[in-house]
Short mmCIF file of C-alpha atoms in Angstrom, two decimals:
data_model
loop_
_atom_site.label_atom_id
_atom_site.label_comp_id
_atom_site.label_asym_id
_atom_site.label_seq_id
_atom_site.Cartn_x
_atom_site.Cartn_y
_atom_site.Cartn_z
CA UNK V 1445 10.05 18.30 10.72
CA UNK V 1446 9.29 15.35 13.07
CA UNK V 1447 9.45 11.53 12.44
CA UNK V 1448 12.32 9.04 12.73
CA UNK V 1449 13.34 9.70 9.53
CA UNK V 1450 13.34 13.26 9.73
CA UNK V 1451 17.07 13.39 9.06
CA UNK V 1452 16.84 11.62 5.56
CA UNK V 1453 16.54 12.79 2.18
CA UNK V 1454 14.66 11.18 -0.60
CA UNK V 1455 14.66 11.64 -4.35
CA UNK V 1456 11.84 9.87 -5.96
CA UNK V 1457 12.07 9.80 -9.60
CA UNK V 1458 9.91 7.08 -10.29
CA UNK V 1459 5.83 7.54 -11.65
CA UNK V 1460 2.34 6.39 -11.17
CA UNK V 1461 2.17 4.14 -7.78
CA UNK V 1462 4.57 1.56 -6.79
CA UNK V 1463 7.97 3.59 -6.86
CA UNK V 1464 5.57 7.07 -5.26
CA UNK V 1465 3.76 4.53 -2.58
CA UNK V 1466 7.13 3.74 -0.98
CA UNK V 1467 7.78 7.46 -0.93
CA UNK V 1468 5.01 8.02 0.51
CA UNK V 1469 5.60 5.75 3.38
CA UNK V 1470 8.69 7.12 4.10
CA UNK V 1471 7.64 10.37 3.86
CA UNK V 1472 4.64 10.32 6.19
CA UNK V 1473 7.52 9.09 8.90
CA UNK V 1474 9.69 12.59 7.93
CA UNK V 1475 12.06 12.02 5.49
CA UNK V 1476 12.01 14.71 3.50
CA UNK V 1477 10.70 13.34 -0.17
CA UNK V 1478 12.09 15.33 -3.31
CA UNK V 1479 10.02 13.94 -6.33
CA UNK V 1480 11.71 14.76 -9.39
CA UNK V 1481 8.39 15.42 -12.44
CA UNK V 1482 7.97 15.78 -15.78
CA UNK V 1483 8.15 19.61 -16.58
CA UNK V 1484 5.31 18.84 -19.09
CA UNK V 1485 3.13 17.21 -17.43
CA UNK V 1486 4.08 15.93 -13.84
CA UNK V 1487 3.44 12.46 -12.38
CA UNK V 1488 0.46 10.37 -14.30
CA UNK V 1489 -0.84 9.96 -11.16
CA UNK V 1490 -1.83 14.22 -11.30
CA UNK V 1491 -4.64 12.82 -13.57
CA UNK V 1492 -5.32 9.46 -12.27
CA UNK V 1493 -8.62 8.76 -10.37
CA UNK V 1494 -11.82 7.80 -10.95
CA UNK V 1495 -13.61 10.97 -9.75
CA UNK V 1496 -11.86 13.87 -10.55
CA UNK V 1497 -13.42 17.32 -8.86
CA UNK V 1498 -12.30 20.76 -11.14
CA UNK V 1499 -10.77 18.24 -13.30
CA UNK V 1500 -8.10 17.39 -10.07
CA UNK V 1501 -7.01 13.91 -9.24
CA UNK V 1502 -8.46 12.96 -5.56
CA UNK V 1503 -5.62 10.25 -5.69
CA UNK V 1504 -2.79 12.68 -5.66
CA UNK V 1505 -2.69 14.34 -2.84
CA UNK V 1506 -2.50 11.15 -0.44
CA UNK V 1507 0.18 9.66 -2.51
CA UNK V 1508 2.31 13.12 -3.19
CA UNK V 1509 1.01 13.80 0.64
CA UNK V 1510 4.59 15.10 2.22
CA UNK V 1511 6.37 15.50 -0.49
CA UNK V 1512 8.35 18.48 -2.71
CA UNK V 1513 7.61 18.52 -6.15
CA UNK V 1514 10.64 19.84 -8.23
CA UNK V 1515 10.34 19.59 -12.35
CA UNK V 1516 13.10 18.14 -14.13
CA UNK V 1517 13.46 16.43 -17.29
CA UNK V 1518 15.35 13.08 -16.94
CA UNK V 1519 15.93 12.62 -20.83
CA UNK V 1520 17.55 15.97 -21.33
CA UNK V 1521 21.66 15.60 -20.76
CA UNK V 1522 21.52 18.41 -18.36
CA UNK V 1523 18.35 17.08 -16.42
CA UNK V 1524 20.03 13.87 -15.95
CA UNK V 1525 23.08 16.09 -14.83
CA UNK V 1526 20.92 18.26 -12.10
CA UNK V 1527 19.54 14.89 -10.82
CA UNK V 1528 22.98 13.49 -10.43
CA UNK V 1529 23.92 16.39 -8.54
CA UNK V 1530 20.97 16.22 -6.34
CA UNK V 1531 21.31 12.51 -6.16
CA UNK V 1532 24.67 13.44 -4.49
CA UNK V 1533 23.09 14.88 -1.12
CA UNK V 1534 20.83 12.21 -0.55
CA UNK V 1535 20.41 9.27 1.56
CA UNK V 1536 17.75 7.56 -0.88
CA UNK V 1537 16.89 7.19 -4.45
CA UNK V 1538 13.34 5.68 -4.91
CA UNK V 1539 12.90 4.52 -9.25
CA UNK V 1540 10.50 2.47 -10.86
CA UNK V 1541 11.80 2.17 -14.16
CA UNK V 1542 12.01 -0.81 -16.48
CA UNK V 1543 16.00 -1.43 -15.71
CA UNK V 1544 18.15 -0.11 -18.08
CA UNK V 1545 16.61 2.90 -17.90
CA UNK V 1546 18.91 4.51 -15.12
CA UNK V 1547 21.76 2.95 -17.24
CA UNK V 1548 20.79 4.40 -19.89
CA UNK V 1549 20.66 8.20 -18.24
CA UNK V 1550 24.16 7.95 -16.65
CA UNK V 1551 22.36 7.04 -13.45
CA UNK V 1552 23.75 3.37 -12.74
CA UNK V 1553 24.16 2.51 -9.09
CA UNK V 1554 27.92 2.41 -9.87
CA UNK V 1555 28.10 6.12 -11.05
CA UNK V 1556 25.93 7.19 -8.05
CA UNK V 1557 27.85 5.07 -5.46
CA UNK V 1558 30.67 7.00 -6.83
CA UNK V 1559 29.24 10.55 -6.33
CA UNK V 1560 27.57 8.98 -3.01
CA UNK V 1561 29.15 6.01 -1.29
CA UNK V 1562 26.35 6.26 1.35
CA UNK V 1563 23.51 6.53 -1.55
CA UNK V 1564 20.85 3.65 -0.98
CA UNK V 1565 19.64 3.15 -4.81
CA UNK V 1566 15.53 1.61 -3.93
CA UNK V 1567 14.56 -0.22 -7.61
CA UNK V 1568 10.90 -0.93 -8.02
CA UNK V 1569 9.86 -3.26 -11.13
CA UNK V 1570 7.24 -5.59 -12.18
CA UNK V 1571 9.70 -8.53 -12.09
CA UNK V 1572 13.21 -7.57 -10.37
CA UNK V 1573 16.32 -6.06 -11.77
CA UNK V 1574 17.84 -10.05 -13.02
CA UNK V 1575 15.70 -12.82 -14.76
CA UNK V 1576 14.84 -13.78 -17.82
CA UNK V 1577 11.54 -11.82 -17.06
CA UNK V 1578 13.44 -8.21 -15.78
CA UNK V 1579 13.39 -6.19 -19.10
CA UNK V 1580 9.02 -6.83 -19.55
CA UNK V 1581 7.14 -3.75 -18.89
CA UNK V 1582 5.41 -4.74 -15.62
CA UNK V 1583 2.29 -3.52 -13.95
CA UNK V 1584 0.30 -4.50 -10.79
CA UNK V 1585 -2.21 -6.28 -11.95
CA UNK V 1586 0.50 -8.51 -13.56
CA UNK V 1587 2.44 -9.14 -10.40
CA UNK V 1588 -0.48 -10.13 -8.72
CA UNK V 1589 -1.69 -12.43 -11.09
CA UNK V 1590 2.19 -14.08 -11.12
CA UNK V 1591 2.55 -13.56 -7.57
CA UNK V 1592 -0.89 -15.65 -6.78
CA UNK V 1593 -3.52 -13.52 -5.16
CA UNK V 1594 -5.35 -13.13 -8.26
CA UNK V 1595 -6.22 -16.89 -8.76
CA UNK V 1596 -7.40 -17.33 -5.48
CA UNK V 1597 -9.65 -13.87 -5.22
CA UNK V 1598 -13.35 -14.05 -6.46
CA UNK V 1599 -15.71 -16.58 -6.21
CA UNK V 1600 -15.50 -20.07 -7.75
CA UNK V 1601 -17.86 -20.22 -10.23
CA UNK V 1602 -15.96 -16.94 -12.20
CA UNK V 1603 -12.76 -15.72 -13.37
CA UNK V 1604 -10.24 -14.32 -10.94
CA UNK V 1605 -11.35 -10.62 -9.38
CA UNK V 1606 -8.69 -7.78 -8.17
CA UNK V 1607 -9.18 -6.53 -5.00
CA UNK V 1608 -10.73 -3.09 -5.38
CA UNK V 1609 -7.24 -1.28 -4.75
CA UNK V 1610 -4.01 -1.34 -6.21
CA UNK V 1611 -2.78 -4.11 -3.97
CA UNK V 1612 0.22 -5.31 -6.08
CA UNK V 1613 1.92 -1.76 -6.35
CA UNK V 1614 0.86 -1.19 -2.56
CA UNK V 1615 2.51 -4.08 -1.51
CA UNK V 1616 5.80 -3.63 -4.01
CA UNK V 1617 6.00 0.02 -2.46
CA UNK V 1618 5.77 -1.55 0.90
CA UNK V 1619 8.31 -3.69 0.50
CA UNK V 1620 10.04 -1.06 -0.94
CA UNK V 1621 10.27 1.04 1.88
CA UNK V 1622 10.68 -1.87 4.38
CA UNK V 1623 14.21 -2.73 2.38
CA UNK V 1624 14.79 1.49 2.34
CA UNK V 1625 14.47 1.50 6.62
CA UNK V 1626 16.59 -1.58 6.51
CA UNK V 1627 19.83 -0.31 4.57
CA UNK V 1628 19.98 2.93 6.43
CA UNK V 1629 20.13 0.51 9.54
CA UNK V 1630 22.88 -1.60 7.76
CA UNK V 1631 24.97 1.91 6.32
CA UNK V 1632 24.89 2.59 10.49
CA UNK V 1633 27.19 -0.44 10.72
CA UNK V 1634 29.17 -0.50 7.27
CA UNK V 1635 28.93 2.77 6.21
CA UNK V 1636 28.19 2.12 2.63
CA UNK V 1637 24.73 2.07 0.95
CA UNK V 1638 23.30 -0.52 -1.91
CA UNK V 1639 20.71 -1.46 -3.98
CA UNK V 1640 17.19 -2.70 -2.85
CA UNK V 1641 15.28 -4.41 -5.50
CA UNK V 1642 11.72 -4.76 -5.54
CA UNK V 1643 9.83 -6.76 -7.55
CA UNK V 1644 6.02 -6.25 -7.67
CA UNK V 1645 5.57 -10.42 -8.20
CA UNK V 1646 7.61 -11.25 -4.97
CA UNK V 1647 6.47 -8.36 -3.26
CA UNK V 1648 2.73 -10.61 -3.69
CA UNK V 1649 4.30 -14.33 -3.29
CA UNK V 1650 5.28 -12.99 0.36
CA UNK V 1651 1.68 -13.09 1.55
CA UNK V 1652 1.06 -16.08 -0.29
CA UNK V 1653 1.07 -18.11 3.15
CA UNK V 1654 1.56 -21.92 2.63
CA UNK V 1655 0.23 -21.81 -0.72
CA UNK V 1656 3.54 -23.48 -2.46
CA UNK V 1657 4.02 -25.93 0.46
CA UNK V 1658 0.22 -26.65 0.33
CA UNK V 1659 1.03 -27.86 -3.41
CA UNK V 1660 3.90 -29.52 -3.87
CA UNK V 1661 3.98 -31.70 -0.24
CA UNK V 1662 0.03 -31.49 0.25
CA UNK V 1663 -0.93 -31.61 -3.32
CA UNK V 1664 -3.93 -28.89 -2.72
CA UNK V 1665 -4.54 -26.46 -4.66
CA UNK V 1666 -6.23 -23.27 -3.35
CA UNK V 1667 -8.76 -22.06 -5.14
CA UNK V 1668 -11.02 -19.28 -5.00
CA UNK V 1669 -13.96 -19.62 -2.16
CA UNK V 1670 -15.35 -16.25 -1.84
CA UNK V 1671 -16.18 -14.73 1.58
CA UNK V 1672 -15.16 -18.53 2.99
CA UNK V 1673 -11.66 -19.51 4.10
CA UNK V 1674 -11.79 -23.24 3.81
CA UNK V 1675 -12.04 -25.53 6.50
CA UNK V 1676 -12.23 -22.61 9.00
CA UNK V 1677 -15.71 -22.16 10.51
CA UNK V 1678 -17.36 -20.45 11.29
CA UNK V 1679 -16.03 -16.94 9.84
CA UNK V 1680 -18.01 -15.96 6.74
CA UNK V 1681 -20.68 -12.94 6.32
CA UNK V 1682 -23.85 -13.65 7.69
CA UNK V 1683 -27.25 -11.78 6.80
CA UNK V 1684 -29.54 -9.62 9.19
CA UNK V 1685 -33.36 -8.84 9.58
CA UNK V 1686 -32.15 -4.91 8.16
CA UNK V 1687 -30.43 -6.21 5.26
CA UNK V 1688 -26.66 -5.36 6.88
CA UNK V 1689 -24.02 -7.96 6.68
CA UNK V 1690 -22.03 -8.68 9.47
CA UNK V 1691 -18.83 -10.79 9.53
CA UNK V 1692 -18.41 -13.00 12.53
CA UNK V 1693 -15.19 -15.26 13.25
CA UNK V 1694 -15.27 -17.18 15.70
CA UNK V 1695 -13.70 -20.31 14.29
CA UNK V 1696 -11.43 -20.63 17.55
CA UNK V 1697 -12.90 -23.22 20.34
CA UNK V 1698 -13.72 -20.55 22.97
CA UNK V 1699 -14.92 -18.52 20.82
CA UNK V 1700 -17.07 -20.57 19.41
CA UNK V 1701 -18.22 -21.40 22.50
CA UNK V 1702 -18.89 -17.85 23.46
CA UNK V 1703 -20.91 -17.54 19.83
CA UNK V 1704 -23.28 -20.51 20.98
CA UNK V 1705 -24.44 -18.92 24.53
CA UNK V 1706 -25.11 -15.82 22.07
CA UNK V 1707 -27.04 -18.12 20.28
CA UNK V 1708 -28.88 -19.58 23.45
CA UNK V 1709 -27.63 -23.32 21.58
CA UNK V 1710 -24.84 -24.28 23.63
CA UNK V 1711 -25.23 -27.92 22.60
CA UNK V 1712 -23.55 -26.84 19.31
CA UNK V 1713 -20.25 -26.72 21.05
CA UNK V 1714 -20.79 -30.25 22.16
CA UNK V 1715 -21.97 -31.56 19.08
CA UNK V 1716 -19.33 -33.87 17.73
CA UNK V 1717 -19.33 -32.15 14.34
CA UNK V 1718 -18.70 -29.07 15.72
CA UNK V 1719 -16.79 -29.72 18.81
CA UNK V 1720 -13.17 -29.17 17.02
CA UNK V 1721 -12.19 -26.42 14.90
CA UNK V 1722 -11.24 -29.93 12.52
CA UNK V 1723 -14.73 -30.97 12.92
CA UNK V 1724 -16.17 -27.67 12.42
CA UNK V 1725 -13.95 -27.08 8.69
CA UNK V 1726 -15.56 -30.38 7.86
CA UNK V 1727 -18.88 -29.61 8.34
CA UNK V 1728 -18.80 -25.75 7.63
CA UNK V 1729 -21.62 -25.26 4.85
CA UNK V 1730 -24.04 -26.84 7.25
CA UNK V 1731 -22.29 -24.81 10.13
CA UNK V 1732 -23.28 -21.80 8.54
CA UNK V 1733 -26.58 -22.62 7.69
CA UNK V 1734 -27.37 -22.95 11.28
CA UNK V 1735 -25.68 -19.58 11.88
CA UNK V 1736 -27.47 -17.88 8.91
CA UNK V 1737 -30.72 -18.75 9.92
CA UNK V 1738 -29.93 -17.33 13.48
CA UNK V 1739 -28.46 -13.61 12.58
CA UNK V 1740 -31.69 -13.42 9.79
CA UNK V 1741 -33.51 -13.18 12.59
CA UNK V 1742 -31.46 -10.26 14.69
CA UNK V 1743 -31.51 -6.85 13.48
CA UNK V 1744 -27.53 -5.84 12.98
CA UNK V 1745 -26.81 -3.54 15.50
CA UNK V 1746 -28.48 -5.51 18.21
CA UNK V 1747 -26.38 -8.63 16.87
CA UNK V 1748 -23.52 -6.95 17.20
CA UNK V 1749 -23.43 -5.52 20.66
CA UNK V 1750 -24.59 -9.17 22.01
CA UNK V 1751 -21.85 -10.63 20.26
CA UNK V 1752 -19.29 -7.74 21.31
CA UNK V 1753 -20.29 -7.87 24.59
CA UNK V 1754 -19.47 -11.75 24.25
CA UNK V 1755 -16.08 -11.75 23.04
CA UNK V 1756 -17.19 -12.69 19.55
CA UNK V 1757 -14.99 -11.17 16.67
CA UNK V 1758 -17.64 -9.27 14.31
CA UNK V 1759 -18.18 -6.45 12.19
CA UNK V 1760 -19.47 -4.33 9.25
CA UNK V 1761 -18.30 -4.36 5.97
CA UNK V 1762 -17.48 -0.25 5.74
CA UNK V 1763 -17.53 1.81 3.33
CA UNK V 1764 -15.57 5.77 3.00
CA UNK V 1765 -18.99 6.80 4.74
CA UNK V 1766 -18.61 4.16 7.63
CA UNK V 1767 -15.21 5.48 8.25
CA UNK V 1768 -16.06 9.25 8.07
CA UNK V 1769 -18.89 8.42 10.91
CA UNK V 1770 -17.33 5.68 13.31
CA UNK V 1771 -16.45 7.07 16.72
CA UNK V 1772 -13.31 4.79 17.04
CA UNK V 1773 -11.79 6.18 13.83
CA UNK V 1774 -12.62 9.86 15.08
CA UNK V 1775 -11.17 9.05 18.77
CA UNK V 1776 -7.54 7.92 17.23
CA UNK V 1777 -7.79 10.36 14.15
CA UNK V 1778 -7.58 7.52 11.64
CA UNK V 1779 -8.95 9.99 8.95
CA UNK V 1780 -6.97 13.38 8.83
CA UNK V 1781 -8.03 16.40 7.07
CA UNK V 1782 -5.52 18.51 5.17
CA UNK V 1783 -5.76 22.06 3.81
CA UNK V 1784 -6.00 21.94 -0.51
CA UNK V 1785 -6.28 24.27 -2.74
CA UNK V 1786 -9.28 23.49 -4.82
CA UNK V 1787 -11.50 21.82 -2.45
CA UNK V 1788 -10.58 23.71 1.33
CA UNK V 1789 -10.04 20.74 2.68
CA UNK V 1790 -9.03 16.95 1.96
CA UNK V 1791 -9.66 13.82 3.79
CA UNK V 1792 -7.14 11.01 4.11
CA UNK V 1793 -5.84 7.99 5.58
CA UNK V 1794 -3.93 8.49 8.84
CA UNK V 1795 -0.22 7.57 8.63
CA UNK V 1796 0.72 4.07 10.01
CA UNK V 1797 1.85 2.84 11.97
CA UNK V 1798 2.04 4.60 15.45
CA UNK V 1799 5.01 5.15 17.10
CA UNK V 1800 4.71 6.20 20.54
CA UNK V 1801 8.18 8.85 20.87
CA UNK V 1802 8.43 9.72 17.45
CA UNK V 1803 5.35 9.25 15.34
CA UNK V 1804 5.13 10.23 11.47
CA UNK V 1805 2.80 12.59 10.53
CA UNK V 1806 0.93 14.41 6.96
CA UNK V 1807 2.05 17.55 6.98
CA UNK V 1808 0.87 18.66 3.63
CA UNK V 1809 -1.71 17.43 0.73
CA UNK V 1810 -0.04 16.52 -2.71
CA UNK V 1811 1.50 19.96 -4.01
CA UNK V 1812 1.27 21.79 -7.44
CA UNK V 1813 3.64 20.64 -10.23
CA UNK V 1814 7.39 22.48 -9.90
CA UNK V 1815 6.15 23.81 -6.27
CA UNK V 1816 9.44 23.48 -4.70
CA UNK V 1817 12.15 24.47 -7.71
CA UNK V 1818 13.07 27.04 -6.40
CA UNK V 1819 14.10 25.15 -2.56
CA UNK V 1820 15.56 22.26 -4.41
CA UNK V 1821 17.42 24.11 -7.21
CA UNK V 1822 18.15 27.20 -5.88
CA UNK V 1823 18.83 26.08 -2.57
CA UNK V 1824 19.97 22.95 -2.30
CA UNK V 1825 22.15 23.09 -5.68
CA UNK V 1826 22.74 26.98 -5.68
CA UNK V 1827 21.44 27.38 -9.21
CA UNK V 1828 20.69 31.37 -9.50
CA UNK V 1829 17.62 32.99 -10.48
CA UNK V 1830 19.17 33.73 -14.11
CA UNK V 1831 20.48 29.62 -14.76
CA UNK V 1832 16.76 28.54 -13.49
CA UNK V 1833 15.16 30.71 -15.89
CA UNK V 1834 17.63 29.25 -18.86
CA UNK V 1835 16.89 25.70 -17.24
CA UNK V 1836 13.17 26.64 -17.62
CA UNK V 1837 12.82 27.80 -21.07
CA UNK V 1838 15.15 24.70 -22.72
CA UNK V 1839 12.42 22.44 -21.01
CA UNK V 1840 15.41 20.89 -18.46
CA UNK V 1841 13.49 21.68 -15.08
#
């Protein structure tokens, strides 16, 4: 096993995506990730997806990716005592539970710190383990609307949009596994583990930039503006002869400077309302009017290796088929492909980020349901073939 984390175990008990995303994270850097399922019916996310090929989730194998499935039933009294017991040899418990619920199982950060002094307990929620707020059921889109990104995504004349992803479970697991890497550096020093909480709503507020400042000292409000960040210009989407939109930003001085020789109109960057990148917010509809009526004219490719060439910041908008095609995700393997079952092969994501010495990698696609009971149960608790079996048929693992 390689990775900088290659020496830490993980049990991940927690469902769907914002508990399993931080898992995955730390698994793709090689900790090794025991996910604790359902004996019924696994992780949700098995069946989650929008396409689903021989009735099999296409989501589950990047967010499983790495990890050992072992079946055990956290509401049974000996399930909860198998997980304790495993819970003992590890370095990390990932949960995403409404709180309580650990409480509830004999699984309270107190009662693990006992079996485990060194035990870092990761909590993932909708709205943090204290509050008012802690004991609502909490999803994603939730913490993103509290957190802010949902009122300022969309355009302005409708309601707020999501992003297209799960970005407030993303960014909760993320956070997630930031606190994770930052306790085992702390349990270096003191020797002791503790309890990182998570809360899908601050997880969001984080990369809300100045948008509380902006409101109470400014008294601005941001609001949504589309493709446009306001007051910076140029940087929007800009049609082509061929129909492609390309994205240039060049709302810096020199670049914009570099943008107007493109043009051939280098009295734009002497033009007192575009002179400043002050002047240029101010005047930015008109801005891009000018700019529009300039890249209708190019066909896309040919606009963007003049601009490339230039200095200018521009692109495509991809799509899964961009990515599968582009040269510069093929020459730093951005997209891996991993053996699986049902379909040969999978595409996925790359792991990030790169570390030069000791870089993570996907070793394995999402794996069948109870794949790894016997490693885990037989040989990491010494259960024998006989006790599994028992285990088995009263619906414990």
């Amino acid at each position: 096993m390689t990775g900088p984390l290659s020496d830490i175990r993980v049990v991940e008990t927690g469902t769907l995506l914002a508990g399993p995303f931080c898992g995955q994270l730390l698994g793709d850097h090689g900790a090794e990730i025991v996910k604790l399922e359902d004996p019924g019916r696994g992780d949700p996310m098995r069946q989650w997806g929008r396409e689903r090929p021989y009735g099999t989730s296409l989501w589950w194998p990047v967010v499983a990716r790495n990890k050992k499935s072992a079946t055990c039933n956290l509401r049974h009294a000996e399930g909860q005592r198998l997980a304790r017991e495993l819970i003992a040899t590890a370095d990390v418990l990932v949960e995403n539970f409404r709180p309580g619920t650990l409480e509830r199982w004999g699984m309270d950060y107190a009662t693990l710190s006992a079996l485990n002094p060194r035990l870092i307990l990761v909590r993932v929620t909708g709205y943090g383990q204290t509050g008012p707020y802690a004991p609502r059921a909490g999803f994603g889109s939730i913490g993103e609307a509290m957190g802010g990104i949902r009122h300022i995504t969309g355009e302005p004349d409708r309601p707020p949009s999501r992003t297209g992803v799960s970005l407030g479970d993303a960014l909760a697991g993320t956070m997630a596994a930031y606190g994770a890497t930052m306790a085992l550096h702390a349990r270096e020093r003191t020797g002791r583990g503790q309890v990182v909480d998570s809360a899908l709503y601050e997880a969001v507020l984080a990369y809300m930039e100045s948008l509380i400042p902006e409101w109470e000292i400014g008294g601005y409000r941001r609001e949504r503006t589309g493709a446009v960040l306001p007051n910076v210009a140029p940087s929007n989407v800009y049609p082509t002869a061929d129909g492609v939109d390309v994205l240039i930003a060049a709302n810096q001085d020199t670049v914009f400077s570099r943008l107007t020789e493109v043009m051939g109109h280098q009295d734009l960057a002497a033009d007192e309302r575009y002179a400043t990148h002050s002047a240029r917010g101010a005047h930015q509809v008109e801005l891009d009017v000018v700019i529009a009526e300039w890249t209708g004219r190019q066909k896309a490719e040919t606009l963007l290796a003049a601009l490339h060439e230039a200095g200018v910041p521009a692109g495509r908008t991809y799509t899964a088929e961009d990515m599968l095609t582009d040269p510069h995700f093929a020459a730093r393997e951005a997209i891996v492909r991993m053996p699986h079952p049902d379909f040969g092969e999978i595409p996925m994501q790359n792991v990030v980020p790169r570390l030069s010495d000791t870089p993570g990698k996907v070793r394995w696609a999402g794996p069948e349901l109870g794949a790894h009971n016997e490693e885990i149960w037989g040989g990491v608790l010494g259960l024998d073939e006989a006790e599994r079996a028992r285990l088995a048929a009263d619906g414990v693992i």
